[in-house]
């Protein structure tokens, strides 16, 4: 963020300006060195012909961190194509299991735990959703998204991937994984 300095006879103040550029961060090298880069995955998600499965990265309301999604991989492990819709929302409820497959990546010196968590399962209810993307994954294919930190989950927000079999399919199996980093929430002190 850039600041423009101005002075008046009585006081000095700063004015916030929009950044002149935005950068993509294809790997989280600096975040990895700071021990705040994480990777996590679900177990295998299965669904029948009329069923859906859900993969959720949730940032708890009391986390005091923003979660920046760097990479998302969705792999189709079945012989039929599947459709996946992603949402950005809050308040996901349902019969979801918590993944223990989260690690502070590429670091042997820190076992710092992620504030965000991955949950997954077959039944989920979420409100205030905004469909983000919709894509299909061919049989035994992989969909790779690299938002490079441009998807930011504030405390209390979630990233949801909803998978379903395409018409005529008997069912599907898939696995999803994410890479993200976490930064403490800071307020802009602009006047």
mmCIF file of C-alpha atoms in Angstrom:
data_model
loop_
_atom_site.group_PDB
_atom_site.id
_atom_site.type_symbol
_atom_site.label_atom_id
_atom_site.label_comp_id
_atom_site.label_asym_id
_atom_site.label_seq_id
_atom_site.Cartn_x
_atom_site.Cartn_y
_atom_site.Cartn_z
ATOM 1 C CA UNK A 1 0.000 0.000 0.000
ATOM 2 C CA UNK A 2 1.304 3.414 -0.856
ATOM 3 C CA UNK A 3 0.884 6.502 1.273
ATOM 4 C CA UNK A 4 0.882 10.088 0.125
ATOM 5 C CA UNK A 5 2.311 12.434 2.684
ATOM 6 C CA UNK A 6 0.696 15.805 3.146
ATOM 7 C CA UNK A 7 1.300 18.433 5.719
ATOM 8 C CA UNK A 8 -0.838 21.196 7.021
ATOM 9 C CA UNK A 9 -0.084 23.981 9.437
ATOM 10 C CA UNK A 10 -1.713 22.104 12.331
ATOM 11 C CA UNK A 11 -1.049 18.403 11.711
ATOM 12 C CA UNK A 12 0.464 15.831 9.436
ATOM 13 C CA UNK A 13 -1.754 13.120 7.957
ATOM 14 C CA UNK A 14 -1.519 10.226 5.543
ATOM 15 C CA UNK A 15 -3.890 9.270 2.744
ATOM 16 C CA UNK A 16 -4.249 5.643 1.605
ATOM 17 C CA UNK A 17 -4.021 4.948 -2.112
ATOM 18 C CA UNK A 18 -4.802 1.872 -4.146
ATOM 19 C CA UNK A 19 -1.739 -0.224 -4.974
ATOM 20 C CA UNK A 20 -0.325 0.415 -8.436
ATOM 21 C CA UNK A 21 0.135 -3.293 -9.149
ATOM 22 C CA UNK A 22 -0.778 -6.711 -7.836
ATOM 23 C CA UNK A 23 1.668 -9.599 -7.873
ATOM 24 C CA UNK A 24 1.109 -13.306 -8.360
ATOM 25 C CA UNK A 25 2.838 -15.581 -5.926
ATOM 26 C CA UNK A 26 3.277 -18.983 -7.549
ATOM 27 C CA UNK A 27 5.121 -20.481 -4.652
ATOM 28 C CA UNK A 28 4.984 -19.556 -1.010
ATOM 29 C CA UNK A 29 8.748 -19.449 -0.434
ATOM 30 C CA UNK A 30 8.724 -16.470 1.952
ATOM 31 C CA UNK A 31 5.654 -17.822 3.743
ATOM 32 C CA UNK A 32 7.338 -21.219 4.023
ATOM 33 C CA UNK A 33 10.388 -19.615 5.644
ATOM 34 C CA UNK A 34 8.057 -17.839 8.069
ATOM 35 C CA UNK A 35 6.403 -21.211 8.856
ATOM 36 C CA UNK A 36 2.946 -19.954 7.841
ATOM 37 C CA UNK A 37 2.474 -21.939 4.581
ATOM 38 C CA UNK A 38 0.309 -25.056 4.789
ATOM 39 C CA UNK A 39 -0.893 -27.870 2.574
ATOM 40 C CA UNK A 40 -3.804 -30.131 3.289
ATOM 41 C CA UNK A 41 -5.899 -32.789 1.634
ATOM 42 C CA UNK A 42 -9.132 -34.669 2.090
ATOM 43 C CA UNK A 43 -9.526 -38.397 2.174
ATOM 44 C CA UNK A 44 -11.198 -39.933 -0.895
ATOM 45 C CA UNK A 45 -14.613 -38.357 -1.488
ATOM 46 C CA UNK A 46 -17.209 -40.681 -3.009
ATOM 47 C CA UNK A 47 -20.607 -39.960 -4.444
ATOM 48 C CA UNK A 48 -23.377 -41.868 -6.182
ATOM 49 C CA UNK A 49 -25.359 -40.884 -9.254
ATOM 50 C CA UNK A 50 -27.569 -38.430 -7.333
ATOM 51 C CA UNK A 51 -25.175 -37.558 -4.515
ATOM 52 C CA UNK A 52 -22.752 -34.739 -3.902
ATOM 53 C CA UNK A 53 -19.528 -34.585 -1.917
ATOM 54 C CA UNK A 54 -18.008 -31.539 -0.260
ATOM 55 C CA UNK A 55 -14.469 -30.344 0.405
ATOM 56 C CA UNK A 56 -14.218 -27.267 2.639
ATOM 57 C CA UNK A 57 -11.378 -25.046 3.823
ATOM 58 C CA UNK A 58 -12.742 -23.003 6.687
ATOM 59 C CA UNK A 59 -11.162 -20.102 8.506
ATOM 60 C CA UNK A 60 -12.656 -20.051 12.021
ATOM 61 C CA UNK A 61 -14.272 -16.830 13.153
ATOM 62 C CA UNK A 62 -11.876 -16.472 16.101
ATOM 63 C CA UNK A 63 -8.687 -17.275 14.117
ATOM 64 C CA UNK A 64 -7.466 -13.653 13.825
ATOM 65 C CA UNK A 65 -5.802 -14.575 10.496
ATOM 66 C CA UNK A 66 -6.602 -14.083 6.829
ATOM 67 C CA UNK A 67 -6.161 -17.225 4.734
ATOM 68 C CA UNK A 68 -4.669 -16.744 1.247
ATOM 69 C CA UNK A 69 -5.347 -19.700 -1.073
ATOM 70 C CA UNK A 70 -2.319 -20.351 -3.261
ATOM 71 C CA UNK A 71 -3.081 -23.649 -5.034
ATOM 72 C CA UNK A 72 -6.066 -25.981 -5.388
ATOM 73 C CA UNK A 73 -5.979 -29.473 -6.913
ATOM 74 C CA UNK A 74 -9.058 -31.608 -7.524
ATOM 75 C CA UNK A 75 -8.380 -35.131 -8.817
ATOM 76 C CA UNK A 76 -10.977 -37.429 -10.356
ATOM 77 C CA UNK A 77 -10.175 -41.033 -9.407
ATOM 78 C CA UNK A 78 -13.089 -42.590 -11.314
ATOM 79 C CA UNK A 79 -13.862 -43.740 -14.835
ATOM 80 C CA UNK A 80 -16.606 -41.129 -15.337
ATOM 81 C CA UNK A 81 -16.437 -37.339 -15.563
ATOM 82 C CA UNK A 82 -17.482 -35.172 -12.633
ATOM 83 C CA UNK A 83 -18.601 -31.556 -12.236
ATOM 84 C CA UNK A 84 -17.221 -29.351 -9.469
ATOM 85 C CA UNK A 85 -18.580 -25.993 -8.326
ATOM 86 C CA UNK A 86 -16.614 -23.844 -5.896
ATOM 87 C CA UNK A 87 -18.171 -21.341 -3.512
ATOM 88 C CA UNK A 88 -16.984 -18.638 -1.154
ATOM 89 C CA UNK A 89 -19.283 -18.521 1.839
ATOM 90 C CA UNK A 90 -19.670 -18.607 5.597
ATOM 91 C CA UNK A 91 -21.284 -21.025 8.024
ATOM 92 C CA UNK A 92 -20.897 -24.519 6.620
ATOM 93 C CA UNK A 93 -22.830 -27.133 8.594
ATOM 94 C CA UNK A 94 -23.432 -30.825 8.107
ATOM 95 C CA UNK A 95 -21.999 -34.253 8.668
ATOM 96 C CA UNK A 96 -18.431 -33.397 7.799
ATOM 97 C CA UNK A 97 -15.214 -35.022 8.977
ATOM 98 C CA UNK A 98 -12.153 -33.016 9.983
ATOM 99 C CA UNK A 99 -9.030 -33.828 7.978
ATOM 100 C CA UNK A 100 -5.864 -34.520 9.906
ATOM 101 C CA UNK A 101 -3.890 -34.346 6.660
ATOM 102 C CA UNK A 102 -2.596 -30.773 7.093
ATOM 103 C CA UNK A 103 1.058 -29.952 7.442
ATOM 104 C CA UNK A 104 3.281 -26.932 7.736
ATOM 105 C CA UNK A 105 5.025 -27.650 4.450
ATOM 106 C CA UNK A 106 8.669 -27.889 3.531
ATOM 107 C CA UNK A 107 9.765 -27.103 7.068
ATOM 108 C CA UNK A 108 11.370 -29.475 9.486
ATOM 109 C CA UNK A 109 11.906 -26.802 12.118
ATOM 110 C CA UNK A 110 8.315 -25.875 12.881
ATOM 111 C CA UNK A 111 5.252 -27.788 13.857
ATOM 112 C CA UNK A 112 3.141 -24.633 13.936
ATOM 113 C CA UNK A 113 -0.495 -25.642 13.547
ATOM 114 C CA UNK A 114 -2.736 -24.070 10.925
ATOM 115 C CA UNK A 115 -5.635 -21.987 12.176
ATOM 116 C CA UNK A 116 -7.702 -22.954 9.128
ATOM 117 C CA UNK A 117 -9.039 -26.481 8.859
ATOM 118 C CA UNK A 118 -10.219 -28.830 6.146
ATOM 119 C CA UNK A 119 -13.513 -30.667 6.506
ATOM 120 C CA UNK A 120 -15.135 -33.000 3.986
ATOM 121 C CA UNK A 121 -18.075 -35.328 3.530
ATOM 122 C CA UNK A 122 -21.351 -35.982 1.756
ATOM 123 C CA UNK A 123 -23.763 -33.667 3.527
ATOM 124 C CA UNK A 124 -23.203 -29.934 3.811
ATOM 125 C CA UNK A 125 -25.444 -26.922 4.139
ATOM 126 C CA UNK A 126 -24.026 -23.479 3.549
ATOM 127 C CA UNK A 127 -25.584 -20.050 3.289
ATOM 128 C CA UNK A 128 -24.533 -16.715 1.849
ATOM 129 C CA UNK A 129 -22.814 -18.517 -0.979
ATOM 130 C CA UNK A 130 -21.367 -17.040 -4.107
ATOM 131 C CA UNK A 131 -20.589 -19.503 -6.874
ATOM 132 C CA UNK A 132 -17.000 -18.864 -7.787
ATOM 133 C CA UNK A 133 -16.199 -21.358 -10.553
ATOM 134 C CA UNK A 134 -17.716 -24.409 -12.219
ATOM 135 C CA UNK A 135 -15.679 -26.946 -14.149
ATOM 136 C CA UNK A 136 -15.695 -30.579 -15.165
ATOM 137 C CA UNK A 137 -12.916 -33.072 -14.633
ATOM 138 C CA UNK A 138 -12.520 -35.884 -17.187
ATOM 139 C CA UNK A 139 -12.070 -39.509 -16.069
ATOM 140 C CA UNK A 140 -8.818 -39.898 -14.112
ATOM 141 C CA UNK A 141 -8.093 -36.215 -14.702
ATOM 142 C CA UNK A 142 -6.851 -33.379 -12.491
ATOM 143 C CA UNK A 143 -8.080 -29.798 -12.286
ATOM 144 C CA UNK A 144 -5.418 -27.407 -11.048
ATOM 145 C CA UNK A 145 -6.221 -23.852 -10.002
ATOM 146 C CA UNK A 146 -3.467 -21.457 -9.004
ATOM 147 C CA UNK A 147 -5.101 -18.337 -7.565
ATOM 148 C CA UNK A 148 -1.668 -17.355 -6.167
ATOM 149 C CA UNK A 149 -3.097 -15.818 -3.024
ATOM 150 C CA UNK A 150 -5.868 -13.882 -4.774
ATOM 151 C CA UNK A 151 -8.622 -15.772 -2.903
ATOM 152 C CA UNK A 152 -8.640 -14.412 0.632
ATOM 153 C CA UNK A 153 -10.746 -15.945 3.379
ATOM 154 C CA UNK A 154 -11.357 -13.533 6.249
ATOM 155 C CA UNK A 155 -12.106 -15.003 9.681
ATOM 156 C CA UNK A 156 -15.418 -16.872 9.568
ATOM 157 C CA UNK A 157 -15.310 -17.533 5.788
ATOM 158 C CA UNK A 158 -15.003 -20.764 3.791
ATOM 159 C CA UNK A 159 -13.941 -22.117 0.410
ATOM 160 C CA UNK A 160 -16.236 -24.984 -0.650
ATOM 161 C CA UNK A 161 -15.793 -27.427 -3.546
ATOM 162 C CA UNK A 162 -19.020 -29.297 -4.324
ATOM 163 C CA UNK A 163 -18.590 -32.364 -6.559
ATOM 164 C CA UNK A 164 -21.285 -34.341 -8.374
ATOM 165 C CA UNK A 165 -21.426 -37.035 -11.021
ATOM 166 C CA UNK A 166 -22.397 -35.906 -14.504
ATOM 167 C CA UNK A 167 -25.618 -37.293 -15.987
ATOM 168 C CA UNK A 168 -25.523 -40.988 -16.728
ATOM 169 C CA UNK A 169 -22.638 -41.668 -14.341
ATOM 170 C CA UNK A 170 -22.969 -44.328 -11.690
ATOM 171 C CA UNK A 171 -20.802 -42.500 -9.185
ATOM 172 C CA UNK A 172 -17.393 -41.029 -8.592
ATOM 173 C CA UNK A 173 -14.337 -40.873 -6.357
ATOM 174 C CA UNK A 174 -12.181 -37.784 -6.012
ATOM 175 C CA UNK A 175 -9.606 -36.219 -3.754
ATOM 176 C CA UNK A 176 -8.942 -32.516 -3.197
ATOM 177 C CA UNK A 177 -5.987 -30.619 -1.777
ATOM 178 C CA UNK A 178 -5.060 -27.005 -1.124
ATOM 179 C CA UNK A 179 -1.975 -24.909 -0.423
ATOM 180 C CA UNK A 180 -2.440 -21.684 1.547
ATOM 181 C CA UNK A 181 -0.732 -19.271 3.870
ATOM 182 C CA UNK A 182 -2.015 -17.402 6.896
ATOM 183 C CA UNK A 183 -1.324 -13.810 7.960
ATOM 184 C CA UNK A 184 -2.446 -12.054 11.117
ATOM 185 C CA UNK A 185 -5.295 -9.621 10.466
ATOM 186 C CA UNK A 186 -4.110 -6.005 10.609
ATOM 187 C CA UNK A 187 -6.116 -2.832 10.442
ATOM 188 C CA UNK A 188 -5.254 -0.033 8.044
ATOM 189 C CA UNK A 189 -4.429 2.985 10.183
ATOM 190 C CA UNK A 190 -5.298 5.550 7.497
ATOM 191 C CA UNK A 191 -6.779 8.908 8.426
#
